[in-house]
Coordinates of C-alpha atoms in Angstrom, one line a residue:
X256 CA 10.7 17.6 21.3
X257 CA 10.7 13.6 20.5
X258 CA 7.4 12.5 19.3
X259 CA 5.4 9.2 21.1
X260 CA 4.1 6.4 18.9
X261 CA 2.1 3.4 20.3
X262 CA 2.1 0.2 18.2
X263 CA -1.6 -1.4 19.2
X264 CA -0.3 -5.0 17.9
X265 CA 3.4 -4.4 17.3
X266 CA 3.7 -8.5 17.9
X267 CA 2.6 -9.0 14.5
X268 CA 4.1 -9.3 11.3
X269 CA 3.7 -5.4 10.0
X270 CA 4.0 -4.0 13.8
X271 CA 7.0 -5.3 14.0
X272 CA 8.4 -3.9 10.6
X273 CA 7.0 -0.4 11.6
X274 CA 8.9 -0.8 15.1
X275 CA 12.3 -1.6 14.1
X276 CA 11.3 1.7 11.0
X277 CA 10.8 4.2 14.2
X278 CA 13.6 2.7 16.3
X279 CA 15.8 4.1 14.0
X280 CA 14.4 7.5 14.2
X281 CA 16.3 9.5 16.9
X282 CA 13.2 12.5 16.8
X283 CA 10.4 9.4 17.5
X284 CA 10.3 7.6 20.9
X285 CA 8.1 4.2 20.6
X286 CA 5.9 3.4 23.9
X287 CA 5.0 -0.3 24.5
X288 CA 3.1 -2.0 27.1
X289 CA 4.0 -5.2 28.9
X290 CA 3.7 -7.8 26.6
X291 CA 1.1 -10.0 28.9
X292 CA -1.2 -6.7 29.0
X293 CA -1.2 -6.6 24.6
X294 CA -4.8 -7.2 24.7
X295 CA -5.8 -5.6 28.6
X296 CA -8.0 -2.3 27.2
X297 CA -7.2 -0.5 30.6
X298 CA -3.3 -0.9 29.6
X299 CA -4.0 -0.3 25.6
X300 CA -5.9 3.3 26.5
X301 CA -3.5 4.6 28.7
X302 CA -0.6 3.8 26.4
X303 CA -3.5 5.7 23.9
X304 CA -3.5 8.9 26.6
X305 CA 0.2 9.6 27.0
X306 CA 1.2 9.3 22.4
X307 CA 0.5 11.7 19.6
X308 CA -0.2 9.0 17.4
X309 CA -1.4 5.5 17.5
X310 CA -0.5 2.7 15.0
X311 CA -3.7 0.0 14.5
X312 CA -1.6 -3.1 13.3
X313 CA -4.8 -5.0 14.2
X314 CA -7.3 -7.5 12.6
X315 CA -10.1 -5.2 11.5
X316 CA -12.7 -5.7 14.1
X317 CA -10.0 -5.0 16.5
X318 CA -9.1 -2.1 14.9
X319 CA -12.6 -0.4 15.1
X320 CA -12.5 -1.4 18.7
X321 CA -9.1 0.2 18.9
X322 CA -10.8 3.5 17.3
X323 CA -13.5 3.5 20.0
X324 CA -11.0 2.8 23.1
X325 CA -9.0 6.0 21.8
X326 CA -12.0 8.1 21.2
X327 CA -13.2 7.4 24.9
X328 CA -10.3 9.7 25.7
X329 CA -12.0 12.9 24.1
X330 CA -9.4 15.8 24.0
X331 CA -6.7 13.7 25.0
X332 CA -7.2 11.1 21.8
X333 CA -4.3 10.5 19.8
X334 CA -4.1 11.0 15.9
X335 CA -4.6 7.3 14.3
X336 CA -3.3 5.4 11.3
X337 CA -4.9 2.3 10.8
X338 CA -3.2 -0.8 8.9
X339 CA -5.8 -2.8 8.7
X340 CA -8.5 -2.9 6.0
X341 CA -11.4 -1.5 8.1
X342 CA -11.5 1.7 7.6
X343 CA -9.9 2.6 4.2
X344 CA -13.1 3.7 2.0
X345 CA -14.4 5.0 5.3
X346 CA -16.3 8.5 5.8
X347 CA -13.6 10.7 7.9
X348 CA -10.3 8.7 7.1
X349 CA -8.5 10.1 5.2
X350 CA -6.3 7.4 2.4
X351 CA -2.4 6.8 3.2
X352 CA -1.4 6.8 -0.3
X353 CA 0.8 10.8 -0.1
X354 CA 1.4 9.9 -4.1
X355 CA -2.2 10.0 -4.9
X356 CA -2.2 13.7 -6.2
X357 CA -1.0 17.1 -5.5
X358 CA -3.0 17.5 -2.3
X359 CA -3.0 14.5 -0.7
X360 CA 0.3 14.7 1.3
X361 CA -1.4 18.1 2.8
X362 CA -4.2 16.1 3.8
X363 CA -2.7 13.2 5.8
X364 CA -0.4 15.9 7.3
X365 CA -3.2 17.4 8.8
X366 CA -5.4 14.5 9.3
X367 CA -6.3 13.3 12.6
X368 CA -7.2 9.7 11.4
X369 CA -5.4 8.1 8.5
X370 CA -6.2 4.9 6.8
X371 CA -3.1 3.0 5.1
X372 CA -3.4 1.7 1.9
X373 CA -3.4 -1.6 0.6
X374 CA 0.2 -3.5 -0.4
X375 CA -2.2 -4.6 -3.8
X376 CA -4.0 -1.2 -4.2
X377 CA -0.5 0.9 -3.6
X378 CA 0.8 -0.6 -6.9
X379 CA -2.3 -0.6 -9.0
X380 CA -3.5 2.9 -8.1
X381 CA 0.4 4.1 -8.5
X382 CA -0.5 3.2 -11.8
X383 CA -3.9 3.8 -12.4
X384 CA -5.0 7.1 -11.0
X385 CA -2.2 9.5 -12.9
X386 CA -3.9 8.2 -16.5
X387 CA -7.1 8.5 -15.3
X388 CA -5.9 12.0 -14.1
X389 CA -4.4 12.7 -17.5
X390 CA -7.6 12.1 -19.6
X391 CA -5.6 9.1 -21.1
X392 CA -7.9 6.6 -19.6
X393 CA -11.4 7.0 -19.6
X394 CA -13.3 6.4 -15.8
X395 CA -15.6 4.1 -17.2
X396 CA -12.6 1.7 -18.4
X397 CA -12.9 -1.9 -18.2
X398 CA -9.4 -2.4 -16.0
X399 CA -7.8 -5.4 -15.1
X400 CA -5.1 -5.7 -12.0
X401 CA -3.0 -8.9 -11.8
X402 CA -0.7 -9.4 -9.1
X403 CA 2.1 -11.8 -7.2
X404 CA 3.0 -11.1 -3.4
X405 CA 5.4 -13.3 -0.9
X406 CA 3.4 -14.8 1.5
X407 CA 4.2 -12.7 4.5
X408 CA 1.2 -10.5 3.0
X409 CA -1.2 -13.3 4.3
X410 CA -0.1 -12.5 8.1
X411 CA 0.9 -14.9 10.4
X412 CA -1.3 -17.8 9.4
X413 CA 0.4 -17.9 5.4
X414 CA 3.6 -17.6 6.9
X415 CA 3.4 -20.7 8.8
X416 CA 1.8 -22.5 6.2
X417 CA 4.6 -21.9 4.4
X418 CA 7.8 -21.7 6.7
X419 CA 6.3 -24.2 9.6
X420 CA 3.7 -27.1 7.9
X421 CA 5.2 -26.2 4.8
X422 CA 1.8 -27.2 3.3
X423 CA 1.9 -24.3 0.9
X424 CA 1.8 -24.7 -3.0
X425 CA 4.9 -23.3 -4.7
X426 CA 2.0 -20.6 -6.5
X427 CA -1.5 -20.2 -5.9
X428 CA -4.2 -17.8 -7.4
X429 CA -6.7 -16.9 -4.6
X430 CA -10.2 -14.4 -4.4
X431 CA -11.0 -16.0 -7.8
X432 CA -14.3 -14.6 -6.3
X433 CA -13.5 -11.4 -7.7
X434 CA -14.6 -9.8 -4.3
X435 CA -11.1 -9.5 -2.6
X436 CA -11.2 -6.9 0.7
X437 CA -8.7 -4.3 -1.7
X438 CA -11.5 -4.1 -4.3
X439 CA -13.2 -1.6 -2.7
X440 CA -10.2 0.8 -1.9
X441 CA -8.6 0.1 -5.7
X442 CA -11.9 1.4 -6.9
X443 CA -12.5 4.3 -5.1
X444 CA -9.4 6.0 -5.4
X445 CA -8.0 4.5 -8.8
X446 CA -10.2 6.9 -10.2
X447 CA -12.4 4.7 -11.9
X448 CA -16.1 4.8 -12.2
X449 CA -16.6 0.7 -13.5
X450 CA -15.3 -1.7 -10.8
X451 CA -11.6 -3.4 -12.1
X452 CA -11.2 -6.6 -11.6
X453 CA -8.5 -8.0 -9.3
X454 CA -6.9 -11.1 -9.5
X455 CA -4.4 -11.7 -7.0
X456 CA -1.9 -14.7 -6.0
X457 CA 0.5 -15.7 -3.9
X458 CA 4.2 -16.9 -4.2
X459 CA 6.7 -19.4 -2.7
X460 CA 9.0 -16.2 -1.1
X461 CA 9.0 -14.3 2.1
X462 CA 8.2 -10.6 0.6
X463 CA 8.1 -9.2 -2.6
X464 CA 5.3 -7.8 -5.5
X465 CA 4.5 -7.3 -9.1
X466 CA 1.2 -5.6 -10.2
X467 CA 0.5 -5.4 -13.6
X468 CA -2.4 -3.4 -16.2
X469 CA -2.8 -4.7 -19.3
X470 CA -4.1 -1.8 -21.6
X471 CA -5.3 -1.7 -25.1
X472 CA -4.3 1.6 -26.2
X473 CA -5.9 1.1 -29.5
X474 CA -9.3 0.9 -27.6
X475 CA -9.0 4.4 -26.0
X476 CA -10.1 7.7 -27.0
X477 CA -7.5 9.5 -28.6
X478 CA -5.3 6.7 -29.3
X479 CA -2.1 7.0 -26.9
X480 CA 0.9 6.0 -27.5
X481 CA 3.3 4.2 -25.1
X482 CA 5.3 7.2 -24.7
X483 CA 2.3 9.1 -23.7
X484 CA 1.6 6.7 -20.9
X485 CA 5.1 6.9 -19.8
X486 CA 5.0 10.8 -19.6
X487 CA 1.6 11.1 -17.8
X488 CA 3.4 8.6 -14.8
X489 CA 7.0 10.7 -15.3
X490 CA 4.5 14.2 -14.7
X491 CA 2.5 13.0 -11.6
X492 CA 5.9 11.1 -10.0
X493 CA 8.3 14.2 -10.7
X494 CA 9.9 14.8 -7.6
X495 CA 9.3 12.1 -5.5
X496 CA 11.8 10.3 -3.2
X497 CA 10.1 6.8 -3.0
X498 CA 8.2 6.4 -6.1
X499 CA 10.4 6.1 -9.4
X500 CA 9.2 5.7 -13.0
X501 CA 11.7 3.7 -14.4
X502 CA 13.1 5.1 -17.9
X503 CA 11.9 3.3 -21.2
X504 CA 15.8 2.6 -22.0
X505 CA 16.5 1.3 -18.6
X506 CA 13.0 -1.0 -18.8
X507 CA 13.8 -1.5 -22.7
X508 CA 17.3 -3.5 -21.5
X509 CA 15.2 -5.8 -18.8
X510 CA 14.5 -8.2 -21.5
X511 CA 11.0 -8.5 -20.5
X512 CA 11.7 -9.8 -17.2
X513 CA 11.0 -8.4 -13.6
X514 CA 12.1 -9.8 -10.5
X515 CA 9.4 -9.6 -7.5
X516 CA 12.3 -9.6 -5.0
X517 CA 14.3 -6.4 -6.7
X518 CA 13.0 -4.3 -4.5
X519 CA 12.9 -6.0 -1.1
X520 CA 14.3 -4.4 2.4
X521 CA 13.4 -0.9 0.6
X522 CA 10.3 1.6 0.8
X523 CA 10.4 2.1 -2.7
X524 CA 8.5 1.7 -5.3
X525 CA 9.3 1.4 -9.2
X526 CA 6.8 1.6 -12.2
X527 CA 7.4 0.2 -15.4
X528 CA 6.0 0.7 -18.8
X529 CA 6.5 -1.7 -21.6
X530 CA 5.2 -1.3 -24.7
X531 CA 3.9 -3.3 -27.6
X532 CA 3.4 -0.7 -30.1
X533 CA 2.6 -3.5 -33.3
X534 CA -0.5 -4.2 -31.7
X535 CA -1.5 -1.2 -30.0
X536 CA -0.8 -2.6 -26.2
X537 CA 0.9 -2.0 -23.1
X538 CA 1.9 -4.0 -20.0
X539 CA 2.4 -1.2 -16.9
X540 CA 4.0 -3.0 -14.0
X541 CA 4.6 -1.8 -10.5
X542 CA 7.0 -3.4 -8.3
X543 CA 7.5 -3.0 -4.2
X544 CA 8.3 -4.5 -1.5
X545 CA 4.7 -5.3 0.4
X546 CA 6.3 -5.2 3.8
X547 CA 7.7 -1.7 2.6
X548 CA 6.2 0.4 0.7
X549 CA 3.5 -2.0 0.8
X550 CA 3.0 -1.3 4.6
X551 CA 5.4 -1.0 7.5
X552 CA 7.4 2.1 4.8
X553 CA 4.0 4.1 3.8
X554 CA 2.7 3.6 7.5
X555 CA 6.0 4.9 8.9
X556 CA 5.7 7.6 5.7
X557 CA 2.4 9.2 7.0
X558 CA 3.5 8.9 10.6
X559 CA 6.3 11.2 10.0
X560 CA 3.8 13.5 8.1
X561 CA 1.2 13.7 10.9
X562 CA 4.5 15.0 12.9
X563 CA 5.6 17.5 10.8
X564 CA 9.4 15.1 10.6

């Protein structure tokens, strides 16, 4: 039996990435309603009534509308997942991130609201939460998370700051605030107890993201190694199709270089670990497409999930 999928805002820039994802999946049939009736609630909740799941690709007072129009419907309510940012450290969501531990692919399987994570918190809590997990790095840790994405993160008004005005600066750090919207999300489930800071920019390309932790091993209890690091992430990633730690002789021959666009167009995402062992440090690096894996790919992941695909 083919499965129904409503995109509530499939116009925009991650909608339409998830579309042309379920298009291609012969066991998923995607319902749309006429484009002028997008934003008519009447229109939206009966598209709601006749799904199994609903996609939020919405801004995120939208989106908590969105939740209300399909909770009006009581036993007919579809299952959600939410892209937006409104309700990922929220009481009954449950997180969109299947790599977080053993469990948590069982839990979004039989979730009936699912929030999907961050493109900035998918990288840094890929790397985070499996040391943390590991007893290599203490909760209370004092973490830092830098990161680069392509502007198409921004939505549609970076894009055409970039590709229409061109007003855009070739590089840009932004949320030098330290209070970006992913904080809250990267903190919760990273693991840690003491708030990371975040410090994110942006990047003269369409798509595309690094995320790096800088660690002092030397600081930490115990004293890891950058082998130790490397065999935590290898444990907690062993057998997974989209999230490959990447070798220390294939990352030893990179020359200490990483391209932001390696991994564009794919659902994938790659961690890295290069060491500094003469001073007792390590660079971990994540890299992902934030359209993919990033988005549209982990929001398509947990759809087929919720269906049992």
């Amino acid at each position: 039996m083919t499965a129904r999928v409503f995109i509530d805002g499939e116009a925009g820039t991650t909608g339409l990435e998830i579309r042309d994802r379920l298009a291609a999946d012969p066991a998923i049939d995607v319902v749309s309603v006429d484009a002028a009736l997008r934003k008519d609630p009447a229109a939206r909740r009966d598209a709601m009534s006749n799904v199994d799941v609903v996609v939020l690709c919405l801004p995120d007072a939208a989106a908590v509308e969105a939740v209300a129009l399909a909770a009006s419907l009581g036993d007919r309510a579809p299952r959600i997942v939410d892209a937006s940012t409104a309700h990922r450290v929220a009481d009954g969501w449950v997180y969109g991130f299947a790599e977080l531990d053993g469990a948590q692919a069982q839990a979004i399987k039989a979730a009936t609201h699912v929030a999907n994570p961050g493109c900035y918190p998918t990288g840094a809590i890929a790397l985070i939460r499996p040391l943390v997990d590991a007893g290599l790095l203490p909760a209370d840790t004092g973490v830092t998370v830098n990161a680069v994405s392509g502007y198409s993160g921004g939505g549609k008004p970076m894009i055409e700051s970039y590709e229409v005005a061109k007003t855009a600066p070739a590089f840009e750090l932004y949320g030098l605030g330290l209070a970006h919207k992913h904080v809250p999300e990267l903190h919760r489930y990273s693991g840690l107890t003491r708030r990371p800071i975040f410090v994110p920019s942006v990047g003269n390309f369409r798509q595309g993201m690094l995320v790096s932790v800088p660690l002092h091993l030397d600081l930490l209890p115990g004293k890891p190694e950058p082998r130790d690091v490397q065999a935590a992430l290898e444990r907690h990633y062993q057998g997974s199709s989209q999230v490959r730690v990447v070798p220390a002789a294939e990352t030893a021959k990179l020359g200490g270089r990483l391209d932001a666009l390696g991994l564009n167009g794919t659902d994938q995402l790659e961690l890295y670990v290069f060491p500094q062992e003469d001073h007792g440090q390590v660079l971990l690096v994540a890299r992902l497409d934030n359209l993919g894996k990033g988005a549209a790919g982990a929001a398509v992941q947990n759809i087929r999930l919720m269906l049992g695909l």
